[in-house]
mmCIF file of C-alpha atoms in Angstrom:
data_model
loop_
_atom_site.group_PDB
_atom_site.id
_atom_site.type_symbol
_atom_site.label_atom_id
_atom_site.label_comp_id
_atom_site.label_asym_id
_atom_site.label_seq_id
_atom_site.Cartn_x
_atom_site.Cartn_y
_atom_site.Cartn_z
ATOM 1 C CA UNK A 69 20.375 -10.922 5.427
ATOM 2 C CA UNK A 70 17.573 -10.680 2.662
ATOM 3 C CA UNK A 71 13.906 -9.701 3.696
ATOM 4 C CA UNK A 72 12.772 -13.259 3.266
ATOM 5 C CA UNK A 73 15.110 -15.141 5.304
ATOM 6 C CA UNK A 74 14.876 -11.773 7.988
ATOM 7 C CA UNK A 75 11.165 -12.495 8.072
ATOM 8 C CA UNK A 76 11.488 -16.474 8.569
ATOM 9 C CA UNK A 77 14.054 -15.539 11.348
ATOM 10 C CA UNK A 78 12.345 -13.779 13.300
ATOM 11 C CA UNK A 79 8.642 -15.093 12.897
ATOM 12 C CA UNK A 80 9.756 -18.833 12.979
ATOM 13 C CA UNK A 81 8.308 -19.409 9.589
ATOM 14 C CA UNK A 82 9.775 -20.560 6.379
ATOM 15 C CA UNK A 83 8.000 -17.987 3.749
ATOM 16 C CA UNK A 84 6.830 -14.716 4.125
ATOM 17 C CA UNK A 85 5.556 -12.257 1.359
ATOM 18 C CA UNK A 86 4.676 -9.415 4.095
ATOM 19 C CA UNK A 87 4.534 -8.082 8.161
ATOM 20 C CA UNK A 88 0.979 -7.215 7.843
ATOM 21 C CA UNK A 89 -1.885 -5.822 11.230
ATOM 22 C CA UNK A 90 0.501 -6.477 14.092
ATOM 23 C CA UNK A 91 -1.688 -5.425 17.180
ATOM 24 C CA UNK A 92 -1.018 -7.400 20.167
ATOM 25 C CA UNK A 93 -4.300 -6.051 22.452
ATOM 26 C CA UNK A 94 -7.841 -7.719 21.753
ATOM 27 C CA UNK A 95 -9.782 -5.938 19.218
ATOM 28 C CA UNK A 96 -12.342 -5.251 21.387
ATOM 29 C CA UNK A 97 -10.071 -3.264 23.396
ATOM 30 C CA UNK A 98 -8.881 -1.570 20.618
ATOM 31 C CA UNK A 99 -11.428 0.120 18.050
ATOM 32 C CA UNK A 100 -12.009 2.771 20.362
ATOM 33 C CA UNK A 101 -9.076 4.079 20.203
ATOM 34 C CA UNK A 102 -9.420 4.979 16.321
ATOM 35 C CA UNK A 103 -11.887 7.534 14.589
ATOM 36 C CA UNK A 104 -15.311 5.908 13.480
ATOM 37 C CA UNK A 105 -14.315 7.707 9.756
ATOM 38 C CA UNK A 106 -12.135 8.156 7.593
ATOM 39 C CA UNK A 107 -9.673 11.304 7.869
ATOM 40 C CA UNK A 108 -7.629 11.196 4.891
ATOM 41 C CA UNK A 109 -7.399 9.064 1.492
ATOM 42 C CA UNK A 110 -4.942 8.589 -1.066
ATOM 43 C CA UNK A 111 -4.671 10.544 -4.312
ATOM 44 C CA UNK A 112 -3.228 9.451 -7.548
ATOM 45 C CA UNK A 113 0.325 7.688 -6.785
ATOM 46 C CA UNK A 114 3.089 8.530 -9.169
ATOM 47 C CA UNK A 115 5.399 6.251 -10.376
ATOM 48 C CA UNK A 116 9.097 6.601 -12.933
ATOM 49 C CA UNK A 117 9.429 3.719 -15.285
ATOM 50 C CA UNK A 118 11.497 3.205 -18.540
ATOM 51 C CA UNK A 119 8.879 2.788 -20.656
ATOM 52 C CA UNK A 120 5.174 4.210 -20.785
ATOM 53 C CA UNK A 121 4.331 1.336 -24.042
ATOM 54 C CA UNK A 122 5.517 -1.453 -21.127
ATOM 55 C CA UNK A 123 3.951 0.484 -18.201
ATOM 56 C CA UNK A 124 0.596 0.618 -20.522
ATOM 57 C CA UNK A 125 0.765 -2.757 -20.960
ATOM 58 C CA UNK A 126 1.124 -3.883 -17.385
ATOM 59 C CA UNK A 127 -1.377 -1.421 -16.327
ATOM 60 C CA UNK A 128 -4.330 -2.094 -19.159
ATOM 61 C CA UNK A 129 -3.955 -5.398 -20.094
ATOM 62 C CA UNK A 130 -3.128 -6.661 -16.668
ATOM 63 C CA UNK A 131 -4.363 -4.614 -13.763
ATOM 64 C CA UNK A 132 -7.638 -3.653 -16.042
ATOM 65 C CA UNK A 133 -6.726 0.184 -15.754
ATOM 66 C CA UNK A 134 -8.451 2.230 -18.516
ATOM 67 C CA UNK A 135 -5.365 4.752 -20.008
ATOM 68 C CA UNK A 136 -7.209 8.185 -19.313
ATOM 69 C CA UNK A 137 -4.975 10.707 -20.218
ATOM 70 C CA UNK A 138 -1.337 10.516 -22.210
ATOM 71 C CA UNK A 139 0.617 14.106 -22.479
ATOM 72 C CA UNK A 140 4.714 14.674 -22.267
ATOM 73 C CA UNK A 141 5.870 10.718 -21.720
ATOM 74 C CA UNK A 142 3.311 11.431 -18.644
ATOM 75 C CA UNK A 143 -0.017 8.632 -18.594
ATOM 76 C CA UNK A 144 -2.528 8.334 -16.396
ATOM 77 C CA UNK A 145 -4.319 5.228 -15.375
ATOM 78 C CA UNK A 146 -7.545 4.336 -13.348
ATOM 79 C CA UNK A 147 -11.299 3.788 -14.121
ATOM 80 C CA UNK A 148 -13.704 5.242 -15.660
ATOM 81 C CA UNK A 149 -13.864 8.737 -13.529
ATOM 82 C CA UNK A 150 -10.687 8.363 -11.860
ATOM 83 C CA UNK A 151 -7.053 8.627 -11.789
ATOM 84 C CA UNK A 152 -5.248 6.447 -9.512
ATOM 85 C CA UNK A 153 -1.499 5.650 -11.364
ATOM 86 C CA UNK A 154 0.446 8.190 -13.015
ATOM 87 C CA UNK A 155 3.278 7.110 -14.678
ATOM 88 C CA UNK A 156 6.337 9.379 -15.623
ATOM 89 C CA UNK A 157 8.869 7.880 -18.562
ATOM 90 C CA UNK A 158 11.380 9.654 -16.335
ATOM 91 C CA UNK A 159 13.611 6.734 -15.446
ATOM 92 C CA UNK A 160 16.985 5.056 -17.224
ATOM 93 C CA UNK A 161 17.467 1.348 -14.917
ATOM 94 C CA UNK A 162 14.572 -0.873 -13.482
ATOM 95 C CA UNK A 163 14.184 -0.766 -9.817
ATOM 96 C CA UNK A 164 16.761 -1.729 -7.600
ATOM 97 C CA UNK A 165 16.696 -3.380 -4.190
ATOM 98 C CA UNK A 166 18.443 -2.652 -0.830
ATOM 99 C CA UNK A 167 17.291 1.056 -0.902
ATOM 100 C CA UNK A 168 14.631 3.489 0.560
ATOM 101 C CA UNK A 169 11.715 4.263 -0.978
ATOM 102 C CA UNK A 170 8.350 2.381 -1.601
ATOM 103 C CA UNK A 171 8.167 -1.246 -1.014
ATOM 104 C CA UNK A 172 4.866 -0.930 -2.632
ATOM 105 C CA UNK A 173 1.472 0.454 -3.331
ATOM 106 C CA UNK A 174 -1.437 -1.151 -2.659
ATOM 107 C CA UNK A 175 -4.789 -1.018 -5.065
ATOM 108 C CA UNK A 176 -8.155 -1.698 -2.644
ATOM 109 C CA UNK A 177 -10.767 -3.497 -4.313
ATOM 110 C CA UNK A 178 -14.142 -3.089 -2.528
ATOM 111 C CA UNK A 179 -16.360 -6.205 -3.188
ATOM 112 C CA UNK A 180 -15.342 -9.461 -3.162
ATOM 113 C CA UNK A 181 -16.432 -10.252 -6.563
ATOM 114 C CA UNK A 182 -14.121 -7.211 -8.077
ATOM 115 C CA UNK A 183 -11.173 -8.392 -6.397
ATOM 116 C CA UNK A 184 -11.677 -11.603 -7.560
ATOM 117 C CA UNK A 185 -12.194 -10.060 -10.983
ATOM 118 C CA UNK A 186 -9.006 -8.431 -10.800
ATOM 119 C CA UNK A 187 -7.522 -11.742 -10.144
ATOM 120 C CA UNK A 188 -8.830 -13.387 -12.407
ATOM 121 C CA UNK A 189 -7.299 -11.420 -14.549
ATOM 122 C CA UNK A 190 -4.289 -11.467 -13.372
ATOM 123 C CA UNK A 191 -4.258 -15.895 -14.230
ATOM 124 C CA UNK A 192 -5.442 -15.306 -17.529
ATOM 125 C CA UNK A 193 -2.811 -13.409 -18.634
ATOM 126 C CA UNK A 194 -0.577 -16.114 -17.189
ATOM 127 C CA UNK A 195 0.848 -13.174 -15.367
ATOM 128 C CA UNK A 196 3.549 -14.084 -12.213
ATOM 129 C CA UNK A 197 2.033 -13.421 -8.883
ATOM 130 C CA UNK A 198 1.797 -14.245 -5.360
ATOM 131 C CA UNK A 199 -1.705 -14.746 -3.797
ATOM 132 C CA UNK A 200 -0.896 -14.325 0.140
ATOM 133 C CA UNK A 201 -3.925 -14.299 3.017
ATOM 134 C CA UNK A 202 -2.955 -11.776 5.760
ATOM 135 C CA UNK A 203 -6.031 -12.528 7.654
ATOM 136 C CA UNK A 204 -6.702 -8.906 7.363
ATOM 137 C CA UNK A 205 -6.538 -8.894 4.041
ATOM 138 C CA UNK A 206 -6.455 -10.905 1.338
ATOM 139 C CA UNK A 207 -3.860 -9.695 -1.279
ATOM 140 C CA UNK A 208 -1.987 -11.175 -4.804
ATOM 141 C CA UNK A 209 1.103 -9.167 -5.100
ATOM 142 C CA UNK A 210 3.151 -8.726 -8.621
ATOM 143 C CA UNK A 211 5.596 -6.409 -10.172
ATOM 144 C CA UNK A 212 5.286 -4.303 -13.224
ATOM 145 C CA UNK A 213 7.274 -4.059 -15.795
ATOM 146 C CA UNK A 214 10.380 -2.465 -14.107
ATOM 147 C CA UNK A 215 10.336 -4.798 -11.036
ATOM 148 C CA UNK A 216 8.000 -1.992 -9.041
ATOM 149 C CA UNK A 217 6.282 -4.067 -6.273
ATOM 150 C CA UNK A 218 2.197 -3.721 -6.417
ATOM 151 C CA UNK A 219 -0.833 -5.582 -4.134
ATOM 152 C CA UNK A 220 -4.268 -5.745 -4.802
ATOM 153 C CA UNK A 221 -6.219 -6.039 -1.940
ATOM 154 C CA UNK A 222 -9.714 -6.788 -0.667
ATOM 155 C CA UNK A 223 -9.899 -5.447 3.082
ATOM 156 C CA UNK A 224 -11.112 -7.708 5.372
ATOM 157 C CA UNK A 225 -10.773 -6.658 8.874
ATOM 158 C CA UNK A 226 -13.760 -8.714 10.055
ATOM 159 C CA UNK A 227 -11.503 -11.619 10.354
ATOM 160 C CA UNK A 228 -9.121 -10.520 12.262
ATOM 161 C CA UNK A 229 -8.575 -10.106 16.472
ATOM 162 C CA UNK A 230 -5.837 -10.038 17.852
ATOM 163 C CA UNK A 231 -1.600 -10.918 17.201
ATOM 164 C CA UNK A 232 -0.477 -14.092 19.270
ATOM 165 C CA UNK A 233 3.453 -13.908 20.396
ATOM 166 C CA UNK A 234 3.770 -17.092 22.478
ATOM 167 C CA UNK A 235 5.453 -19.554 20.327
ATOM 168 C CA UNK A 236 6.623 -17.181 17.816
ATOM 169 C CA UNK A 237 4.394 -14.953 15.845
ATOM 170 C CA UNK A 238 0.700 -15.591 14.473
ATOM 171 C CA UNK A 239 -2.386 -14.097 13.650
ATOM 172 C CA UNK A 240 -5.525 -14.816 15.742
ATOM 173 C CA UNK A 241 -8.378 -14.929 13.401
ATOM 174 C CA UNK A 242 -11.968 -13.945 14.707
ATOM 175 C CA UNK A 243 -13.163 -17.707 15.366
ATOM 176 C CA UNK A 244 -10.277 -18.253 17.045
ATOM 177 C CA UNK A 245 -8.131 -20.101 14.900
ATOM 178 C CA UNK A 246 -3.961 -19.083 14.585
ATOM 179 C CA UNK A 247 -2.388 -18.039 11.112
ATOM 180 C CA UNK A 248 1.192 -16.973 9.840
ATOM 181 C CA UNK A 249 1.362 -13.829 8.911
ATOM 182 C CA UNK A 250 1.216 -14.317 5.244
ATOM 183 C CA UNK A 251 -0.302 -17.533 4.719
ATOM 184 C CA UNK A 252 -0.938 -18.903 0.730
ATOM 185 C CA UNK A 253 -4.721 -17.653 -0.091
ATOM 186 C CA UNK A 254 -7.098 -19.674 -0.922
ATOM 187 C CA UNK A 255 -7.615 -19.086 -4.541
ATOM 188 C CA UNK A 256 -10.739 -21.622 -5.085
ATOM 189 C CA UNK A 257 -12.340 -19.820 -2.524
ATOM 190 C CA UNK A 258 -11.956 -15.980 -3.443
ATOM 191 C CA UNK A 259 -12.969 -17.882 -7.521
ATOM 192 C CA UNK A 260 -16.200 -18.462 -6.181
ATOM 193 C CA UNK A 261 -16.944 -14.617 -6.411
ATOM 194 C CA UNK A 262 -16.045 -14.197 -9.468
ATOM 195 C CA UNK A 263 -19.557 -13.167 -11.254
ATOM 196 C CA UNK A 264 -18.175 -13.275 -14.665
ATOM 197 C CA UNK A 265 -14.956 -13.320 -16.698
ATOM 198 C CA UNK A 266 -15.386 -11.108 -19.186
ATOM 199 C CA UNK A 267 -12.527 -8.882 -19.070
ATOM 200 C CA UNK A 268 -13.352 -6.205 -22.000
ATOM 201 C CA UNK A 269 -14.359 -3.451 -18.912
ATOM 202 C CA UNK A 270 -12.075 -1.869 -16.088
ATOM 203 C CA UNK A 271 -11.534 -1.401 -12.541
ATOM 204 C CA UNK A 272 -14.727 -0.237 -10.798
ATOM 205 C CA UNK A 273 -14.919 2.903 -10.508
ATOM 206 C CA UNK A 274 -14.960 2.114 -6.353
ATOM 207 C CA UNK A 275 -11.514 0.865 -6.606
ATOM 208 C CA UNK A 276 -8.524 3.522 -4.581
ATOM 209 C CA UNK A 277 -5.551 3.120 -3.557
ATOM 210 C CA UNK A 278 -5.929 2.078 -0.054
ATOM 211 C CA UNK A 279 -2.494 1.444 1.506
ATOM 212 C CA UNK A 280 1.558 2.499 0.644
ATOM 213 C CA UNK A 281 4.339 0.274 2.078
ATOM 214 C CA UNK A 282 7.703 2.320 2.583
ATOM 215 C CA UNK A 283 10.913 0.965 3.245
ATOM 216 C CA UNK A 284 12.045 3.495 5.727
ATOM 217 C CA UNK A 285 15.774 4.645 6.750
ATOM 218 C CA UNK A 286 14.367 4.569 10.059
ATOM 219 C CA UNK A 287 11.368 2.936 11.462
ATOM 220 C CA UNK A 288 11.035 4.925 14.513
ATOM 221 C CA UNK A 289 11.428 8.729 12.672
ATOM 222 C CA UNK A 290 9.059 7.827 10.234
ATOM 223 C CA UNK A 291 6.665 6.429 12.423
ATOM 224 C CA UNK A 292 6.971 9.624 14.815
ATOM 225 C CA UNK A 293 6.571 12.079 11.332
ATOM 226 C CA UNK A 294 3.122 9.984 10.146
ATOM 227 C CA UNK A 295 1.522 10.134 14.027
ATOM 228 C CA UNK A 296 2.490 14.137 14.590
ATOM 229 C CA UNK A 297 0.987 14.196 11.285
ATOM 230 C CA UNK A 298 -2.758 13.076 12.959
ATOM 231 C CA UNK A 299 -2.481 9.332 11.691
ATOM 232 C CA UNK A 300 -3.392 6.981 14.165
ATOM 233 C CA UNK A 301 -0.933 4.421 15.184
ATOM 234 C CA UNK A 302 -1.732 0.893 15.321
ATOM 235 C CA UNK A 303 1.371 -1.235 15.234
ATOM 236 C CA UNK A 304 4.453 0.092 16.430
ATOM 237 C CA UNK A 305 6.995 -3.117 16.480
ATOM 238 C CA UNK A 306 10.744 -1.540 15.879
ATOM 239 C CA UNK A 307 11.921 -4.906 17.778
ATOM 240 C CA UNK A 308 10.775 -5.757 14.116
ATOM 241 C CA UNK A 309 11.496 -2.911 12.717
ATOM 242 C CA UNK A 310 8.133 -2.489 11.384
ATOM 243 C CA UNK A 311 4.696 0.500 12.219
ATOM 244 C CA UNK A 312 1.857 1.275 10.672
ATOM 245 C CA UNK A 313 -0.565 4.100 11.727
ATOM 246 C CA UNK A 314 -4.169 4.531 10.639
ATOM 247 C CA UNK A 315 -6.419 7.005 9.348
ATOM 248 C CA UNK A 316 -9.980 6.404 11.079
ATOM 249 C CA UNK A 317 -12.868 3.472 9.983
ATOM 250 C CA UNK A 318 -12.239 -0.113 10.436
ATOM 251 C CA UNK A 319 -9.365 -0.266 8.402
ATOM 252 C CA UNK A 320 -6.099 0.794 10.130
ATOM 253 C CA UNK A 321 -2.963 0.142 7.947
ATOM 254 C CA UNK A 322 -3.084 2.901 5.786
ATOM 255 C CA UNK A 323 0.495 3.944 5.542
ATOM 256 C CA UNK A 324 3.293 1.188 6.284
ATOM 257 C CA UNK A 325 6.976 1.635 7.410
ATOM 258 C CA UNK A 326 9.767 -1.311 7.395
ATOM 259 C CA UNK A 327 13.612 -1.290 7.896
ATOM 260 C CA UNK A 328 13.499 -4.920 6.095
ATOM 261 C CA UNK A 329 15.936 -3.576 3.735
ATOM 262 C CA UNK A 330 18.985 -2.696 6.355
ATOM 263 C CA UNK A 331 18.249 0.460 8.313
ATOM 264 C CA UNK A 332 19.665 4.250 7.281
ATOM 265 C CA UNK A 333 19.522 3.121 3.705
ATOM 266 C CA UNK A 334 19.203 6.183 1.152
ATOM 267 C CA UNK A 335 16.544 6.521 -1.265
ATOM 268 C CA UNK A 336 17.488 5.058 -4.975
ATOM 269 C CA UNK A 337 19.273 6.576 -7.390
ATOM 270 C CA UNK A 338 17.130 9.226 -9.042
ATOM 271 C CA UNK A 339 16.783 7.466 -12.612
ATOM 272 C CA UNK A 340 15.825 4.107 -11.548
ATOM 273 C CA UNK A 341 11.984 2.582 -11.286
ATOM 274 C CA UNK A 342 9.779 3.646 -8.327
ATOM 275 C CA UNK A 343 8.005 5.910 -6.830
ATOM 276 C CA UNK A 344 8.056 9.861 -7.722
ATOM 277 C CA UNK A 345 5.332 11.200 -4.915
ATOM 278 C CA UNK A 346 1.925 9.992 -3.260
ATOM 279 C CA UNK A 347 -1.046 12.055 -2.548
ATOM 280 C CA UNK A 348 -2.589 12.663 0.738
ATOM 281 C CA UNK A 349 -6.070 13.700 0.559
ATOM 282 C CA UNK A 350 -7.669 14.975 4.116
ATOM 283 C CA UNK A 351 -10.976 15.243 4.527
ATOM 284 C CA UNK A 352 -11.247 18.807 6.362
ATOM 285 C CA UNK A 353 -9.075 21.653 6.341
ATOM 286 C CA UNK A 354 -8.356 21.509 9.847
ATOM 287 C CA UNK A 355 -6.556 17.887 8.968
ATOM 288 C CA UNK A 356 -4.667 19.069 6.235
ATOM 289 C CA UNK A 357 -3.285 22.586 8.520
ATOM 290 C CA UNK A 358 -2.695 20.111 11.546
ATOM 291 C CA UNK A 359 -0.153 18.139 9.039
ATOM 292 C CA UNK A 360 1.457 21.329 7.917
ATOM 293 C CA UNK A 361 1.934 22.274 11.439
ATOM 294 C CA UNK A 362 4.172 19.302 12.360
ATOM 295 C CA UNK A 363 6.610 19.530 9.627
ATOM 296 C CA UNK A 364 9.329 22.191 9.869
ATOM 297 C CA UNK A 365 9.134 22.600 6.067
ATOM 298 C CA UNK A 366 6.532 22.505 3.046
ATOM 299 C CA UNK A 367 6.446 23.926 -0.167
ATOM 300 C CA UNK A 368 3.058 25.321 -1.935
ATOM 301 C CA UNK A 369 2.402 25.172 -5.378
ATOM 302 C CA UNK A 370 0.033 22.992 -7.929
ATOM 303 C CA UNK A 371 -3.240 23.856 -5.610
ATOM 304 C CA UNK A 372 -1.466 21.616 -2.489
ATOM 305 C CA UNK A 373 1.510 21.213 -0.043
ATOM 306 C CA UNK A 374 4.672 19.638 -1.010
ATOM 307 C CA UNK A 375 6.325 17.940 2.099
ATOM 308 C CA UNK A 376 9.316 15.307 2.069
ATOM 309 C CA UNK A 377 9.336 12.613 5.007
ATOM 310 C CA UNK A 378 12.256 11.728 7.397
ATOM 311 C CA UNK A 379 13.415 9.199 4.470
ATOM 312 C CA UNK A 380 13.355 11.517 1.655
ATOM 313 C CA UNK A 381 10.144 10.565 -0.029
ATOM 314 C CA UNK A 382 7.865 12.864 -1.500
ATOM 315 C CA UNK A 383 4.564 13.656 -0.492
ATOM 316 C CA UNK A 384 1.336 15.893 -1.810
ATOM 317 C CA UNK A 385 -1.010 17.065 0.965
ATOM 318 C CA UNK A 386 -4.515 18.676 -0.429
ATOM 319 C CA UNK A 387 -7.826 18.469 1.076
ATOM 320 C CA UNK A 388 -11.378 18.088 0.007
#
């Protein structure tokens, strides 16, 4: 069965883009059990493609990236002061469905007006998307130019309480009202930030990468690895075979797991599109040597850690 119709089946609804904030307790109940601040960010996420011209035009024309840095069929993309894709000319085939690996990576805009921006930007170009309201977030998702999945998202926690299971599946918004999942966004209204459209600049410089989405061989080993880690779970669903786990503030799906693919599916062949390694950045040094301590195996070298999750992919731990 294929993600969208395994989504429709088991949430009772006929189109789904993604299985986002699943927490079935009151929010009230809940914030205390997460830390006040953030423990850990995201680094620069590094992606193969076929083609660094194609990836450069995805990235600068579309997204609004500024190219930093080019060297070695390596180039880096981000804002002004900072790095947030790297992209490798390292891969032979597009990606390819059904396997492990990263569903996607998510770019955080942090005003409403910049994520409109980047929207905006998005239409002008005439550029396929899919603008989807999580509640939780509002998101447009879109795929570069090897079929890699991205989202750019503007958190918005504030609207969300609680996840409402009688009846099939839905999202209790703050005043009360009940939402899919992944309801269409409402484009006027995120337009209506939009404080200009000239698109000659780039990304603000507040812009990260706030979220990655795995498709995971196994829900429940990968959600085990990420919480022994120090993340902070929030949903933990394998009846859906979908977690998510935190890392402090109000925010709390920071790194994403999902079976949706079929379960104990290996990671892509090794020349095809995706992703080459993410970058965990931990805020103390007590953090970063709790995470070493729960893996049975690391690797240093490059000024960080080098540790592979329980589905194979890659992962860069460093500290501040």
């Amino acid at each position: 069965m294929n993600r969208k119709n395994f989504l429709a089946s088991i949430l009772g609804m006929g189109s789904l883009l993604s299985l986002k904030a699943f927490n079935t307790s009151d929010k009230s109940k809940t914030m205390n059990n997460y830390s006040n601040e953030l423990f850990a960010t995201f680094g620069a996420i590094h992606l193969n493609n076929t083609s660094i011209e194609k990836a450069t035009e995805f990235w600068n024309r579309i997204v609004g990236m500024k190219l930093r840095k080019t060297y070695n069929k390596t180039a880096e993309f981000g804002s002004e002061n900072k790095t947030l894709i790297v992209v490798h000319e390292a891969a032979t085939a597009p990606y390819m469905a059904g396997y492990s690996g990263m569903y996607h990576v998510a770019i955080h805009a942090t005003t409403a007006s910049e994520f409109a921006k980047m929207m905006y930007r998005i239409f002008a170009n005439n550029y396929p998307c899919s603008p989807t309201d999580h509640t939780m977030s509002k998101s447009v998702y879109l795929t570069d130019s090897d079929g890699v999945t991205i989202e750019i998202t503007l958190e918005t926690p504030e609207r969300f309480k609680r996840v409402v299971t009688t009846g099939g599946l839905k999202i209790e918004a703050a005043d009360g009202s009940l939402h899919s999942a992944s309801s269409p966004l409402d484009v006027e209204a995120v337009m209506k930030e939009l404080k200009d459209k000239d698109l000659s600049g780039y990304v603000s410089d507040e812009t990260k990468i706030g979220h990655i989405h795995l498709y995971a061989n196994s829900v429940e080993k990968s959600n085990t690895f990420y919480r022994q880690m120090g993340f902070e779970q929030f949903n933990f669903l394998p009846q859906f075979m979908y977690a998510d786990v935190g890392a402090g503030g109000t925010y709390h799906h920071r790194i994403v797991m999902n079976s949706w693919h079929g379960q104990n599916r290996p990671l892509a062949p090794a020349n095809n599109a995706g992703m080459r390694h993410y970058h965990i950045v931990f805020k103390t040094k007590e953090r970063l040597t709790k995470a070493l301590n729960s893996v049975s195996t690391y690797e240093e070298k490059e000024g960080g850690f080098w540790v592979n999750d329980p589905t194979g992919n890659l992962i860069f731990l460093t500290h501040v």
